[in-house]
XYZ file of N, CA, C and O in Angstrom:
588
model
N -35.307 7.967 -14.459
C -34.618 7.070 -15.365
C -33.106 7.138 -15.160
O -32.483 6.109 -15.422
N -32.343 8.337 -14.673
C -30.986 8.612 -15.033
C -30.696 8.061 -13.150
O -29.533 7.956 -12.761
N -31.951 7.746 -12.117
C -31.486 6.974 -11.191
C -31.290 5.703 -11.639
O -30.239 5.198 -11.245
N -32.019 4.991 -12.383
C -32.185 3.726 -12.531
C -31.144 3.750 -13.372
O -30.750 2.657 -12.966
N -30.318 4.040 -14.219
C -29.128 3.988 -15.066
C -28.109 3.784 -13.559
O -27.945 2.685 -13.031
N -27.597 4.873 -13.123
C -26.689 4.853 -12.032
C -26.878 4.435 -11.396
O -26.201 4.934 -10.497
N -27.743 3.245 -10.794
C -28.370 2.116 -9.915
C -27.445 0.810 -10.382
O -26.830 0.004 -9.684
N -27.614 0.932 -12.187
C -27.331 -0.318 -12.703
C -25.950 -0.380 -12.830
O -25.296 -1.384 -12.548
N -25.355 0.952 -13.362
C -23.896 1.403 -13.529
C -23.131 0.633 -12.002
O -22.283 -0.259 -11.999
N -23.568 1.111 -11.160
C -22.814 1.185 -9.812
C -23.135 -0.446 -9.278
O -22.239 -1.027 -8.664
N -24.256 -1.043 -9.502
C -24.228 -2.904 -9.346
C -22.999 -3.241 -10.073
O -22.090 -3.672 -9.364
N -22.726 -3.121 -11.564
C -21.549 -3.528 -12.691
C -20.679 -3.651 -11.881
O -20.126 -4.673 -11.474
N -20.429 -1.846 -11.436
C -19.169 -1.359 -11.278
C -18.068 -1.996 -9.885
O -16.849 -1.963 -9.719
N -19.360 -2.618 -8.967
C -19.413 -3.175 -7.885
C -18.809 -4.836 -7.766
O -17.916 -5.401 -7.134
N -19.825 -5.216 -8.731
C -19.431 -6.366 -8.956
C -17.737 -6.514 -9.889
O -17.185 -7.608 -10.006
N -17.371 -5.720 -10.238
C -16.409 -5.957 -11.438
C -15.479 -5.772 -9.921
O -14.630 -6.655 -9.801
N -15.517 -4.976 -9.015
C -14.305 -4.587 -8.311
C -14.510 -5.647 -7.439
O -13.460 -6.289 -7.405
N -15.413 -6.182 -6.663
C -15.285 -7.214 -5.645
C -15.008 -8.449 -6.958
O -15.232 -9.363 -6.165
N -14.812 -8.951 -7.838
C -13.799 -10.170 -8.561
C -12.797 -9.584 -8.249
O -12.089 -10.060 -7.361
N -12.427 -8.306 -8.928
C -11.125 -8.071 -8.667
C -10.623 -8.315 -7.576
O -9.850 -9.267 -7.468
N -10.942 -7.510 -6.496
C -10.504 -7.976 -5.538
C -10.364 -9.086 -5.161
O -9.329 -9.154 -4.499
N -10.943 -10.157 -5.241
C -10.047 -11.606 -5.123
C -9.482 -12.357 -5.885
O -9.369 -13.569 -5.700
N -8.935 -11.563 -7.108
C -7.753 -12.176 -7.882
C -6.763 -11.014 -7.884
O -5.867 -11.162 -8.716
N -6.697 -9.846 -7.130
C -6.029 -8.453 -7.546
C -5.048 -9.552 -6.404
O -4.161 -10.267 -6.870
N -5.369 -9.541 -4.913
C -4.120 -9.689 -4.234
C -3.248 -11.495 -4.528
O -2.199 -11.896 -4.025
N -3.861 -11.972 -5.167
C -2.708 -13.357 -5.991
C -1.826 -12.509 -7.019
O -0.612 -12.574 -6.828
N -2.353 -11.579 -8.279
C -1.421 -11.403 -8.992
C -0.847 -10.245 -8.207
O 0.371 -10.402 -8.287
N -1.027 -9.466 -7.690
C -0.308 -8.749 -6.632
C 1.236 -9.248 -6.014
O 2.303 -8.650 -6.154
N 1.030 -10.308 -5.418
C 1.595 -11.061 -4.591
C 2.970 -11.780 -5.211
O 4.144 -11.888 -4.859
N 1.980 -12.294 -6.563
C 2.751 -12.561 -7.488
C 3.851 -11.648 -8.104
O 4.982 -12.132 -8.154
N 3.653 -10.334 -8.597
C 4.728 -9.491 -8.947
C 5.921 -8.797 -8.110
O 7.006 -8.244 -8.287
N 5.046 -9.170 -7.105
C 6.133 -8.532 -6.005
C 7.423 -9.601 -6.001
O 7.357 -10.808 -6.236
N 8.540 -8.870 -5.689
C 9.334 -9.941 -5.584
C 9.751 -10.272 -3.889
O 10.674 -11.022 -3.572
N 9.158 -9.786 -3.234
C 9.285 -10.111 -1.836
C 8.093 -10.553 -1.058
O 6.890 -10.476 -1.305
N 8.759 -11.036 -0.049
C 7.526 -11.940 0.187
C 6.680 -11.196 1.005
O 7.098 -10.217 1.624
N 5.083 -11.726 1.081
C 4.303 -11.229 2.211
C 4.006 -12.099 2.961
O 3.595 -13.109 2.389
N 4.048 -12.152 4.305
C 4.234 -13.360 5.440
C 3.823 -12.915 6.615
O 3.467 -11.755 6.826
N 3.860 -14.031 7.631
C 3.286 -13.183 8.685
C 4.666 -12.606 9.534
O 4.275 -12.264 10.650
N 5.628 -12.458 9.443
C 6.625 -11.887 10.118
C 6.714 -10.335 9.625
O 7.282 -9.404 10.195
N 6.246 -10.330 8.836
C 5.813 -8.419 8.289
C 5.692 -7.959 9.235
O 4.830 -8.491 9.935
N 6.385 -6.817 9.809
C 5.039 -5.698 10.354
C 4.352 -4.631 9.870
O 4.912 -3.760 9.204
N 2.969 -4.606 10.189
C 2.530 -3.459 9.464
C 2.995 -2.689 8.461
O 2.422 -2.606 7.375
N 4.186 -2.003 8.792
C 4.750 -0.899 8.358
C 5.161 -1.827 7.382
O 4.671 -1.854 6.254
N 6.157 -2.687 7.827
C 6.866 -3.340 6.271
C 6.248 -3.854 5.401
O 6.416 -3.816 4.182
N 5.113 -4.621 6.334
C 3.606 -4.962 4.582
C 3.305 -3.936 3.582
O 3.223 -3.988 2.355
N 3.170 -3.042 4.382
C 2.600 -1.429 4.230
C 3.899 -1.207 2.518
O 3.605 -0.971 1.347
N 5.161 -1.409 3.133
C 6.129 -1.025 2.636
C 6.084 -1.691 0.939
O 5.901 -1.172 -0.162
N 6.387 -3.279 1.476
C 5.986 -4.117 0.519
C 5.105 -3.964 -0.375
O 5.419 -3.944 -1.565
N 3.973 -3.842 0.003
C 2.769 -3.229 -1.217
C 2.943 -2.444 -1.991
O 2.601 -2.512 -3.172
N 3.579 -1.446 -1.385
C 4.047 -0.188 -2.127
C 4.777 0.257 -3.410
O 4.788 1.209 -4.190
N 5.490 -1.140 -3.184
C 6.699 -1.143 -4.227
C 6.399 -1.512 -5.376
O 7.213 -1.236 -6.257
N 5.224 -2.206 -5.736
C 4.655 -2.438 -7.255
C 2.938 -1.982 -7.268
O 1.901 -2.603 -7.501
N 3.334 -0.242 -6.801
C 1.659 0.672 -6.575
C 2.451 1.525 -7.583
O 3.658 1.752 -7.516
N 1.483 2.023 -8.656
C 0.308 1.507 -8.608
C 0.177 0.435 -9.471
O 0.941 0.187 -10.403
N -1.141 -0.420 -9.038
C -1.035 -1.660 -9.294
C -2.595 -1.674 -10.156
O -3.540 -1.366 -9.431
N -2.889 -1.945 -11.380
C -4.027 -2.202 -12.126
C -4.655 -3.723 -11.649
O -3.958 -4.705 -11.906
N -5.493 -3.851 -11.206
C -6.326 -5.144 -10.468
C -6.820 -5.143 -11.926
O -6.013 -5.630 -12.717
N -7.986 -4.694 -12.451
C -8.865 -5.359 -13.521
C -8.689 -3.869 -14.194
O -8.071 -2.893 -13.768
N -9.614 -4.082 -15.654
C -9.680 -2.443 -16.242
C -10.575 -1.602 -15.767
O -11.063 -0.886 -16.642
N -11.153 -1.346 -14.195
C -11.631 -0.494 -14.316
C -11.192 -0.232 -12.596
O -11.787 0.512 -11.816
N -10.051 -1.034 -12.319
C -10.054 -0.443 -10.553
C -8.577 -1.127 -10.412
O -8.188 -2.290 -10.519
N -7.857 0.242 -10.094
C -6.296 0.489 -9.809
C -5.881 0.874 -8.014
O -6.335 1.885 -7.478
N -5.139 0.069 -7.410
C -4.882 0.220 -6.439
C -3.556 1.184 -6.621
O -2.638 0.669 -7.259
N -3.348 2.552 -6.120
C -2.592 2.904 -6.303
C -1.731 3.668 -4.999
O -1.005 4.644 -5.183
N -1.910 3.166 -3.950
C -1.193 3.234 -2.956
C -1.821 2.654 -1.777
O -3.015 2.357 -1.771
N -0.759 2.421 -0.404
C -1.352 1.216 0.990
C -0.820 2.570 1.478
O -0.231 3.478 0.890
N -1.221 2.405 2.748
C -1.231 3.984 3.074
C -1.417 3.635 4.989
O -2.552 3.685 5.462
N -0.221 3.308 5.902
C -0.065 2.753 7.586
C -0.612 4.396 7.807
O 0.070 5.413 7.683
N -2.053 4.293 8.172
C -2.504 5.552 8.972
C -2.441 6.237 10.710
O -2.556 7.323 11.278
N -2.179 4.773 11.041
C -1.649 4.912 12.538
C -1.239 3.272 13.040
O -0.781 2.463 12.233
N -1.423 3.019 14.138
C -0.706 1.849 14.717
C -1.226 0.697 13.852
O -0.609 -0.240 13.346
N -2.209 0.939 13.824
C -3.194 -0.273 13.477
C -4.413 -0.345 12.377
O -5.318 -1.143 12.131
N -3.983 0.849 11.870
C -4.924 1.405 10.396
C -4.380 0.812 9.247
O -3.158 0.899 9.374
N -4.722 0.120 7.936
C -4.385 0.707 6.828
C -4.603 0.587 6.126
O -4.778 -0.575 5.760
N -4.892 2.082 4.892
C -5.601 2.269 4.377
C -4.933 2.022 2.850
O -3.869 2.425 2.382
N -6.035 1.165 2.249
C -6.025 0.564 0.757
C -6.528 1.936 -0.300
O -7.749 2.097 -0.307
N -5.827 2.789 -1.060
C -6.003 3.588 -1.593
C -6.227 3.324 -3.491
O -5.280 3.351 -4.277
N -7.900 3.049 -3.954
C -8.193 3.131 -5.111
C -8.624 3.852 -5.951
O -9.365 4.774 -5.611
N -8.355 3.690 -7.041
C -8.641 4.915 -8.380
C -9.968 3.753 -9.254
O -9.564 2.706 -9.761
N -11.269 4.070 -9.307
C -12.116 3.685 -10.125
C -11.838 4.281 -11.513
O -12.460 5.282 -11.868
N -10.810 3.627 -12.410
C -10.522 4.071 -13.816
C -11.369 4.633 -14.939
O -11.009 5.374 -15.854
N -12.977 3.959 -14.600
C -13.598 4.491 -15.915
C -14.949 5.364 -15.331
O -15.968 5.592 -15.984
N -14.685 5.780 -13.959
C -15.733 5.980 -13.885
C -15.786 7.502 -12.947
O -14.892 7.848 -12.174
N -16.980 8.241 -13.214
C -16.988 9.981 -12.507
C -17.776 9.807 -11.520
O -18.733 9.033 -11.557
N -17.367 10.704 -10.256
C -18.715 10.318 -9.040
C -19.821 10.543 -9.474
O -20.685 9.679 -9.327
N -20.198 12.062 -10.295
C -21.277 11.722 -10.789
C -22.091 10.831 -11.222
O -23.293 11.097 -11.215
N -21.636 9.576 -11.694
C -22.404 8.653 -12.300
C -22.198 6.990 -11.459
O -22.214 5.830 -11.869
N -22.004 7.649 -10.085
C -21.650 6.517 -9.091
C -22.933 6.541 -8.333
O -23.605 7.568 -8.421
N -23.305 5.698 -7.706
C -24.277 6.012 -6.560
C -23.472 5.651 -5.704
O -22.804 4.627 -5.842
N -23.390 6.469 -4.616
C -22.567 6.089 -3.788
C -22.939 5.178 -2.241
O -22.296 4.484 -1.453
N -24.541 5.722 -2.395
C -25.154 4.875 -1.096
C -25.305 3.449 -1.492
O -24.985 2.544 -0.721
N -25.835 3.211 -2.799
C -25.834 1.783 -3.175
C -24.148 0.854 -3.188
O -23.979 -0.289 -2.765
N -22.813 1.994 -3.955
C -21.629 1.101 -4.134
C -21.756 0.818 -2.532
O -22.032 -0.327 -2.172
N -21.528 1.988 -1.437
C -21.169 1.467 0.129
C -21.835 -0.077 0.315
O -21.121 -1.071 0.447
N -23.396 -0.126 0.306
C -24.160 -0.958 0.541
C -24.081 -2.479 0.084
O -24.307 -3.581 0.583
N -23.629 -1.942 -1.167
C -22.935 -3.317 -1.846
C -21.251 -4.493 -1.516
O -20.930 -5.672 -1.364
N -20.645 -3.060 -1.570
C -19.226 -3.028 -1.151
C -18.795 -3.895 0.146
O -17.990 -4.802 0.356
N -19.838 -3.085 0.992
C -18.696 -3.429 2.253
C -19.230 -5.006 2.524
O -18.391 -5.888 2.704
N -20.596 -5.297 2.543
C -20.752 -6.904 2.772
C -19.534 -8.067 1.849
O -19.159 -9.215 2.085
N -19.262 -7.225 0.920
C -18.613 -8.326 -0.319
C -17.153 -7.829 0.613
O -16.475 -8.845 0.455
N -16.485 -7.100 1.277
C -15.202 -6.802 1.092
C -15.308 -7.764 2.285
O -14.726 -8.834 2.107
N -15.856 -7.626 3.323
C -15.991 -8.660 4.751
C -16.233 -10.045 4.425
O -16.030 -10.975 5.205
N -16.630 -10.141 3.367
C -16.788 -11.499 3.146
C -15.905 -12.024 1.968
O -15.820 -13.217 1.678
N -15.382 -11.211 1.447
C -13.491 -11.840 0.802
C -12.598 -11.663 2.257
O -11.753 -12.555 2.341
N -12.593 -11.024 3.046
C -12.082 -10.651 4.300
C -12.005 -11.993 4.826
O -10.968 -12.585 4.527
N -12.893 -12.667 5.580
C -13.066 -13.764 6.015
C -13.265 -14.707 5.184
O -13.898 -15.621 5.712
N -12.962 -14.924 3.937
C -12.620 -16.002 3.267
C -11.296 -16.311 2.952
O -11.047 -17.360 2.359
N -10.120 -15.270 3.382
C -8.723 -15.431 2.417
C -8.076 -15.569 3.986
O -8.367 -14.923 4.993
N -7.091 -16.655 3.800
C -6.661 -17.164 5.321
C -4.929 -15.473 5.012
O -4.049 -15.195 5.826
N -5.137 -14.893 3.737
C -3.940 -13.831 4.237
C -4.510 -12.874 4.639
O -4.009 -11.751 4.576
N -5.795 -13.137 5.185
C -6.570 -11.650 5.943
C -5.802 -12.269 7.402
O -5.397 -11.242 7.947
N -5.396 -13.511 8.329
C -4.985 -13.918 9.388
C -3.922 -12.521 9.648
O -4.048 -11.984 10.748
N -2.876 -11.914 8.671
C -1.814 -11.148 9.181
C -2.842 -9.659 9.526
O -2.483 -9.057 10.538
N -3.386 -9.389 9.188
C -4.487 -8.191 9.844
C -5.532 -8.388 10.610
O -6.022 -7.452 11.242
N -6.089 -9.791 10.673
C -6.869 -10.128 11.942
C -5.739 -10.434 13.120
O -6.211 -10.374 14.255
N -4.895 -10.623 13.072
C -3.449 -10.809 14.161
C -3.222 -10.050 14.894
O -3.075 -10.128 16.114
N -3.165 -9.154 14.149
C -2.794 -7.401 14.283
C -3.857 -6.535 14.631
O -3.773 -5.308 14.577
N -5.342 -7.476 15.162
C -5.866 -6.194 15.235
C -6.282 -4.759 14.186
O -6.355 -3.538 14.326
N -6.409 -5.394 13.503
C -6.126 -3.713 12.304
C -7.668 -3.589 11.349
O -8.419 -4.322 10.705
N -7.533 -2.072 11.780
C -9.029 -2.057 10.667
C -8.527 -1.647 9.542
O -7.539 -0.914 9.511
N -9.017 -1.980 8.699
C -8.945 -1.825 7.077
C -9.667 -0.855 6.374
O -10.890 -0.986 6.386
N -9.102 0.257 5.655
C -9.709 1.554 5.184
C -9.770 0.987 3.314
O -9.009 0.587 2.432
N -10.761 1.203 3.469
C -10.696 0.722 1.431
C -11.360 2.762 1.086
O -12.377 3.261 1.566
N -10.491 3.352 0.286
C -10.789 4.352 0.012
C -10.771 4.574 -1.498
O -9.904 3.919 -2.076
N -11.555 5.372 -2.282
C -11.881 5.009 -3.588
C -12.057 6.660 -4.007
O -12.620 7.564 -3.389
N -11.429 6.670 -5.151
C -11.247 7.973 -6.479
C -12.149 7.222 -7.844
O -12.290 6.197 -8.511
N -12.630 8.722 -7.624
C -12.759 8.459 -9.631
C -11.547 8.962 -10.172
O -10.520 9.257 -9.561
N -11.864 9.049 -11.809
C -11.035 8.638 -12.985
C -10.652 10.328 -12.838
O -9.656 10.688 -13.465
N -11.335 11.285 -12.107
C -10.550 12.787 -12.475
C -9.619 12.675 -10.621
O -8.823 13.551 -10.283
N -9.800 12.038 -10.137
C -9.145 11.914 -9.015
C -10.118 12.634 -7.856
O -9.659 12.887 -6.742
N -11.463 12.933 -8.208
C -12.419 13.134 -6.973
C -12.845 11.700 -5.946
O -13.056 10.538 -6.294
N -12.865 12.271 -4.709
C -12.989 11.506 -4.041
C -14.392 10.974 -3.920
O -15.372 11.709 -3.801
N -14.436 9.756 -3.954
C -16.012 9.189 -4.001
C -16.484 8.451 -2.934
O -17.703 8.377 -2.784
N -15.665 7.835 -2.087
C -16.344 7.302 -0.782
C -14.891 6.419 -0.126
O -13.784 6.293 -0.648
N -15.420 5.877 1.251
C -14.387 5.362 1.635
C -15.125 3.907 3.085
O -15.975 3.956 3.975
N -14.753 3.483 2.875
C -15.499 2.033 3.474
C -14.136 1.495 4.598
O -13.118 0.908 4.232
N -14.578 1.997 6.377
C -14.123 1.023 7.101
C -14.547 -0.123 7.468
O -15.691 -0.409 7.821
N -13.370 -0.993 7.370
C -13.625 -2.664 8.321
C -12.918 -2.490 9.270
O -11.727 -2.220 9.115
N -13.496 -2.607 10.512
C -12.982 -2.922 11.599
C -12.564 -4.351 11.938
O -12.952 -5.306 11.265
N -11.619 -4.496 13.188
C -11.423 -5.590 13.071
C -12.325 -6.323 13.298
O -12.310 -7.295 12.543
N -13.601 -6.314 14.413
C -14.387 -6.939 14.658
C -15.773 -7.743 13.063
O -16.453 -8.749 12.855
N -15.377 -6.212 12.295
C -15.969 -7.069 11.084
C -15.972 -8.645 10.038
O -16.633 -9.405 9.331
N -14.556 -8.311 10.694
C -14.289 -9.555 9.683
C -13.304 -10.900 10.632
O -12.544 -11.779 10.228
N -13.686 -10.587 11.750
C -13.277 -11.914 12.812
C -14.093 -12.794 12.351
O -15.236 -12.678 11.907
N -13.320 -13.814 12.511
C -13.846 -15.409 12.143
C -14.349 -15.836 13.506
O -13.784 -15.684 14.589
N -15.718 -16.495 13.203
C -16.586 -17.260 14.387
C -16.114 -18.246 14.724
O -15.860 -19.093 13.867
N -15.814 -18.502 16.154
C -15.680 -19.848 16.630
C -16.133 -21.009 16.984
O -15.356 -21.886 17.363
């Protein structure tokens, strides 16, 4: 029974963060007062993001730092606000997660400045005591657009 609870918990919790995520980077974008464009590089996107982290997307998932891991890495660093790994499933959030993040990926034409670039995308995720709960790469090849 206490699987089937944390089955259902972690669908919610899933679904609440992939909306977020495609309204987190408009109001994002929005507060910043500089622009994000494609003349960025890495580092300075990297930079840019930074400057209004941490950033509350919805009430239960805080982006709280972008994080240039090497040439062509970088990693999106989140805090799940209401929630303990314990009561995460973590094989189901992955399972859920990464199809929905590849497919906001290839739906938002400002994924073009990291498909440009070559760059895989690290989405890394905390609970609410700051334990680490999982971490989901996109490569670039994940989220290339078909021709």
């Amino acid at each position: 029974m206490k699987e089937k609870k944390n089955l259902l918990k972690t669908i919610a919790l899933v679904v609440i963060t992939v909306i977020a995520g495609n309204i987190g980077p408009r109001l994002f974008n929005i507060i910043t007062k500089q622009p994000l464009n494609n003349s960025n590089t890495l580092k300075g996107r990297v930079m840019i993001m930074n400057k209004d982290c941490p950033f509350v997307i919805d009430e239960n998932t805080r982006l709280y730092s972008v994080t240039l891991l090497g040439k062509n890495i970088v990693q999106n660093n989140y805090t799940l606000l209401n929630e303990r790994l314990t009561d995460i499933d973590i094989d189901a959030f992955k399972s859920i997660m990464k199809p929905e993040i590849i497919r906001h990926l290839k739906s938002k034409t400002e994924t073009d400045f990291f498909r440009d670039k070559n760059t895989t995308l690290m989405y890394k995720y905390f609970d609410k005591e700051k334990q680490f709960v999982t971490d989901i790469s996109i490569l670039p090849k994940d989220y290339l657009l078909k021709k």
